[in-house]
XYZ file of C-alpha atoms in Angstrom:
356
model
C 74.713 136.327 121.786
C 72.036 138.268 123.686
C 74.688 140.771 124.703
C 75.860 141.102 121.108
C 72.297 141.621 119.881
C 71.774 144.375 122.443
C 75.077 146.030 121.464
C 74.175 145.807 117.767
C 70.884 147.585 118.430
C 72.772 150.254 120.356
C 75.390 150.740 117.612
C 72.774 151.083 114.888
C 70.328 153.020 117.088
C 67.744 150.624 115.688
C 64.130 150.400 116.717
C 64.238 146.615 116.652
C 66.670 143.723 116.075
C 65.172 140.283 115.460
C 66.760 136.874 114.953
C 65.883 135.404 111.558
C 68.134 132.351 111.796
C 70.848 130.889 114.003
C 73.222 127.950 113.823
C 75.241 127.095 116.922
C 76.783 123.893 115.602
C 80.566 124.416 115.217
C 81.991 124.195 111.685
C 85.680 123.365 111.302
C 86.945 125.150 108.179
C 90.410 123.602 108.395
C 89.813 119.971 109.348
C 92.108 118.762 106.557
C 94.926 121.189 107.451
C 97.503 120.317 110.091
C 98.691 123.073 112.403
C 95.694 125.384 112.530
C 92.044 125.310 113.553
C 89.705 127.817 111.922
C 86.300 127.279 113.470
C 82.912 128.932 113.130
C 81.585 128.404 116.652
C 78.161 129.566 115.494
C 76.453 132.358 113.583
C 73.317 134.503 113.647
C 71.312 136.234 110.940
C 69.464 139.322 112.214
C 66.880 141.660 110.743
C 67.141 145.291 111.847
C 64.387 147.900 111.581
C 64.411 151.717 111.508
C 68.048 152.498 112.228
C 70.075 155.715 112.315
C 70.598 157.685 109.091
C 74.385 157.420 109.480
C 74.053 153.766 108.380
C 71.976 154.263 105.246
C 74.957 153.947 102.868
C 75.768 150.524 104.334
C 72.249 149.156 103.908
C 71.354 150.221 100.378
C 70.763 153.971 100.909
C 67.772 153.548 103.207
C 67.132 153.184 106.944
C 63.975 151.089 107.200
C 65.252 147.544 106.903
C 68.508 145.647 106.782
C 70.201 142.477 107.890
C 73.379 141.494 109.703
C 75.086 138.105 109.546
C 77.575 137.548 112.364
C 80.081 134.696 112.531
C 81.698 133.753 115.854
C 85.219 132.756 114.776
C 88.103 130.993 116.514
C 91.650 131.005 115.097
C 93.877 128.490 116.900
C 97.510 127.757 116.044
C 98.245 124.157 117.064
C 101.686 124.085 115.442
C 105.108 125.011 116.797
C 105.623 127.887 114.335
C 104.024 131.259 113.704
C 101.269 131.271 111.079
C 99.774 133.989 108.916
C 96.113 133.336 108.127
C 94.109 135.743 105.968
C 90.930 135.891 108.069
C 88.385 136.988 105.483
C 85.152 135.044 105.334
C 83.689 136.414 102.115
C 80.111 135.262 101.621
C 78.051 135.296 98.435
C 74.472 134.411 97.535
C 73.381 133.085 94.140
C 72.099 135.845 91.865
C 72.947 138.612 94.316
C 74.352 141.838 92.873
C 75.127 143.681 96.120
C 78.602 143.108 97.513
C 78.669 141.506 100.973
C 81.677 142.659 102.942
C 82.810 142.773 106.560
C 82.110 145.919 108.598
C 84.030 146.066 111.877
C 81.939 149.006 113.081
C 79.110 146.558 113.807
C 81.003 145.071 116.753
C 83.063 146.367 119.681
C 86.771 146.511 118.859
C 87.563 144.161 121.736
C 85.248 141.533 120.176
C 86.196 141.931 116.503
C 88.241 139.032 115.124
C 89.791 141.361 112.560
C 90.715 144.001 115.128
C 92.169 141.432 117.514
C 94.181 139.756 114.763
C 95.439 142.742 112.767
C 95.839 145.344 115.512
C 96.537 143.476 118.728
C 98.498 140.665 117.042
C 99.882 142.585 114.059
C 98.678 139.937 111.606
C 100.470 136.924 113.062
C 99.039 133.933 114.929
C 101.857 132.794 117.172
C 102.604 129.149 117.930
C 100.037 127.836 120.417
C 97.972 131.033 120.303
C 94.177 131.248 120.087
C 92.031 134.249 119.120
C 88.239 134.421 119.166
C 85.927 137.157 117.960
C 82.977 138.235 115.823
C 82.925 138.839 112.063
C 79.823 140.902 111.070
C 78.446 141.323 107.538
C 75.801 144.019 106.798
C 73.073 142.824 104.406
C 71.007 145.088 102.127
C 67.277 144.498 101.545
C 68.059 143.246 98.021
C 70.428 140.645 99.423
C 67.884 139.687 102.082
C 65.401 138.906 99.308
C 67.975 136.680 97.630
C 68.721 134.923 100.924
C 65.010 134.279 101.410
C 64.739 132.909 97.849
C 67.917 130.806 97.884
C 68.170 129.952 101.570
C 71.902 129.363 101.374
C 75.184 131.181 100.773
C 78.734 130.323 99.842
C 81.659 131.181 102.123
C 85.268 131.384 100.993
C 87.466 129.949 103.724
C 90.728 131.739 104.637
C 94.117 131.013 103.143
C 96.947 130.330 105.614
C 100.670 130.980 105.136
C 103.772 130.072 107.116
C 105.498 133.361 106.226
C 104.522 137.003 106.419
C 105.669 137.375 102.798
C 102.566 135.399 101.689
C 104.518 133.646 98.946
C 103.084 130.627 97.141
C 105.700 128.248 98.499
C 104.686 129.173 102.065
C 100.998 128.412 101.490
C 99.734 126.011 104.156
C 96.060 126.134 103.156
C 94.735 127.667 99.980
C 91.140 127.925 101.145
C 88.003 126.493 99.572
C 84.293 127.269 99.336
C 81.670 125.862 101.700
C 77.881 126.146 101.796
C 76.299 128.118 104.651
C 72.514 127.921 105.231
C 70.687 131.041 106.417
C 67.135 129.641 106.522
C 65.464 126.308 107.222
C 65.028 126.039 103.443
C 68.791 126.424 103.156
C 69.263 123.553 105.622
C 67.104 121.345 103.387
C 69.084 122.382 100.290
C 72.376 121.640 102.050
C 71.099 118.241 103.205
C 69.957 117.337 99.675
C 73.263 118.541 98.195
C 75.168 116.208 100.515
C 74.030 113.323 98.301
C 75.911 114.775 95.329
C 79.595 115.246 94.615
C 80.745 118.828 95.328
C 81.089 120.354 91.877
C 80.517 124.096 91.461
C 76.947 123.556 90.204
C 76.079 122.042 93.583
C 78.290 124.248 95.761
C 76.964 127.513 94.331
C 73.360 126.358 94.080
C 72.947 126.813 90.333
C 69.799 124.704 90.320
C 68.398 121.232 90.952
C 70.070 117.925 90.234
C 68.504 114.530 89.571
C 70.687 111.469 90.021
C 70.696 109.360 86.840
C 73.440 106.904 87.725
C 76.024 106.316 90.438
C 78.773 103.737 90.037
C 81.467 102.517 92.432
C 84.380 101.609 90.162
C 87.593 101.353 92.256
C 89.776 100.808 89.204
C 93.501 101.570 89.538
C 96.213 102.042 86.943
C 99.883 102.404 87.969
C 102.641 103.777 85.763
C 106.189 104.732 86.753
C 105.307 105.202 90.407
C 102.052 107.111 89.897
C 98.812 105.299 90.720
C 95.462 106.744 89.695
C 92.228 105.244 90.986
C 88.758 106.011 89.647
C 86.843 105.599 92.884
C 83.356 106.288 91.565
C 81.277 108.628 89.457
C 77.867 110.269 89.410
C 75.804 111.173 86.380
C 73.177 113.826 87.049
C 70.560 115.697 85.047
C 70.602 119.449 85.607
C 67.724 121.868 85.970
C 69.279 125.343 86.320
C 67.464 128.014 88.308
C 66.421 131.405 86.926
C 69.758 133.025 87.744
C 71.703 130.481 85.675
C 69.315 129.531 82.869
C 71.126 131.802 80.420
C 74.347 129.838 80.900
C 72.546 126.734 79.645
C 70.600 128.404 76.840
C 72.352 126.260 74.218
C 71.312 123.039 75.960
C 67.873 122.843 74.358
C 67.549 119.119 75.067
C 68.706 119.370 78.653
C 72.112 119.175 80.339
C 73.908 116.329 82.075
C 76.941 116.411 84.338
C 79.368 113.557 84.868
C 81.392 114.027 88.067
C 84.231 111.562 88.661
C 85.940 110.995 92.025
C 89.642 110.241 91.507
C 92.489 109.408 93.907
C 96.131 110.110 93.021
C 98.947 108.241 94.816
C 102.219 109.921 93.859
C 105.130 107.585 94.579
C 107.323 109.216 91.943
C 110.215 111.518 92.773
C 108.434 114.553 91.353
C 105.552 116.693 92.576
C 102.270 116.360 90.697
C 100.451 119.468 89.434
C 97.140 118.213 90.820
C 94.981 121.109 89.642
C 96.338 120.847 86.087
C 95.463 117.196 85.406
C 93.443 117.284 82.195
C 90.701 114.805 81.455
C 89.068 113.725 78.190
C 85.846 111.741 78.043
C 85.260 109.747 74.830
C 81.773 108.455 74.019
C 81.864 105.447 71.651
C 85.225 106.793 70.432
C 83.274 109.400 68.452
C 82.361 112.332 70.712
C 84.912 113.856 73.084
C 84.400 116.151 76.056
C 87.120 117.915 78.011
C 86.886 118.300 81.769
C 85.183 121.522 82.864
C 87.659 123.241 85.178
C 85.182 126.031 85.925
C 82.736 123.472 87.303
C 85.263 121.663 89.476
C 85.603 122.576 93.171
C 88.655 124.540 94.242
C 91.439 122.329 95.542
C 92.853 122.875 99.014
C 96.320 122.184 97.607
C 97.204 122.622 93.943
C 100.224 120.318 94.110
C 100.581 116.719 95.271
C 104.040 116.225 96.709
C 106.117 113.130 95.970
C 105.162 110.328 98.357
C 101.689 111.707 99.133
C 98.099 110.846 98.219
C 95.153 113.132 97.436
C 91.709 113.046 95.861
C 89.899 115.400 93.532
C 86.905 115.552 91.184
C 86.778 115.846 87.394
C 83.555 117.060 85.748
C 82.202 116.790 82.210
C 79.181 118.694 80.898
C 77.179 117.258 77.998
C 73.960 118.117 76.224
C 70.883 115.911 76.551
C 70.729 114.887 72.903
C 74.285 113.549 72.953
C 73.719 111.782 76.245
C 70.586 110.038 74.992
C 72.364 108.948 71.809
C 75.412 107.468 73.574
C 73.950 106.463 76.956
C 74.405 102.750 76.278
C 77.746 102.971 74.460
C 81.316 102.749 75.729
C 82.569 105.698 77.795
C 86.327 106.001 78.255
C 88.107 108.550 80.454
C 91.714 109.567 79.774
C 93.717 111.474 82.387
C 96.967 113.284 81.610
C 98.965 114.070 84.774
C 102.056 116.267 84.724
C 104.661 117.415 87.189
C 105.307 120.980 88.317
C 107.617 121.490 85.336
C 104.701 120.502 83.078
C 106.373 117.242 82.036
C 104.249 114.101 81.762
C 104.073 111.763 84.755
C 103.672 108.089 83.896
C 104.008 106.502 80.490
C 102.300 108.009 77.471
C 98.704 106.827 77.004
C 98.855 105.018 80.339
C 95.785 106.270 82.119
C 92.677 105.139 80.221
C 89.648 104.040 82.231
C 86.508 102.354 80.935
C 83.598 103.926 82.780
C 80.926 102.066 80.794
């Protein structure tokens, strides 16, 4: 890393390059995917000062201050077939308007993961092969301010295919979003978030959460070979931050989020469209909420093949006034699974669960 820092200063012709944050604990981005390891071996966040004018367009049309985030990435094919990962590690920060994108000019070609993969390997990771290199992201002063305020970013992990045609049926790993801290404050936010289920509100740092209730249910219903288990649920009160307050402007009495952890065991002869399972929450058989797909974390795999088991989360957003009115009443969750032809799986009206 010292050698990289020195090379970065040379490339930018910068007066100074300082380390703002570093994390050398490896992060496995593909631990649930067989056949490939995508690992962040570590990463640094640098501040650069007074650099060459040729770089002003990259750092917000100025040359006084900028930042560089650099991931040290390993791609390792542990399978017996060639694989075709899409090694982009797009990173966003809550409320940030400047686009954060990879710039291979901030690293020597021989050390760039993109150069090594796309040029030397022509976009294929052969069976048993391993590639390691850097992935640098230039950061504008505006984005640096957001990083200081938020402390944490969101990385989109790469998709992986088994064919160079990149067709849906050859998708090995769809890719998800993970939280990446860039300050000690970000570490604290990530640690606190670990206590909550990973809905989008938590993943993208929309604001604070307060745990209202957490229940281990472990209730299973089986119908025609499909078993659905409500493992547990969390009810949280939301306090959105400044960047997301407008989204909750209609929630004058506060907002509450019910996040339900569900396991699907598909012993039918058909594949389950896991990402299309709809949920309806009925409060006292009077008020109904539909699951909020936009608040649910992205699934690694959209389909659950026959004979396999997978888990996912369903989320329901409700206003404070309704919650207070029905907090002590009966809450019933209905799930409606369907196969990949959009036909119902299980008997009609089979999957009703009493949460309260």
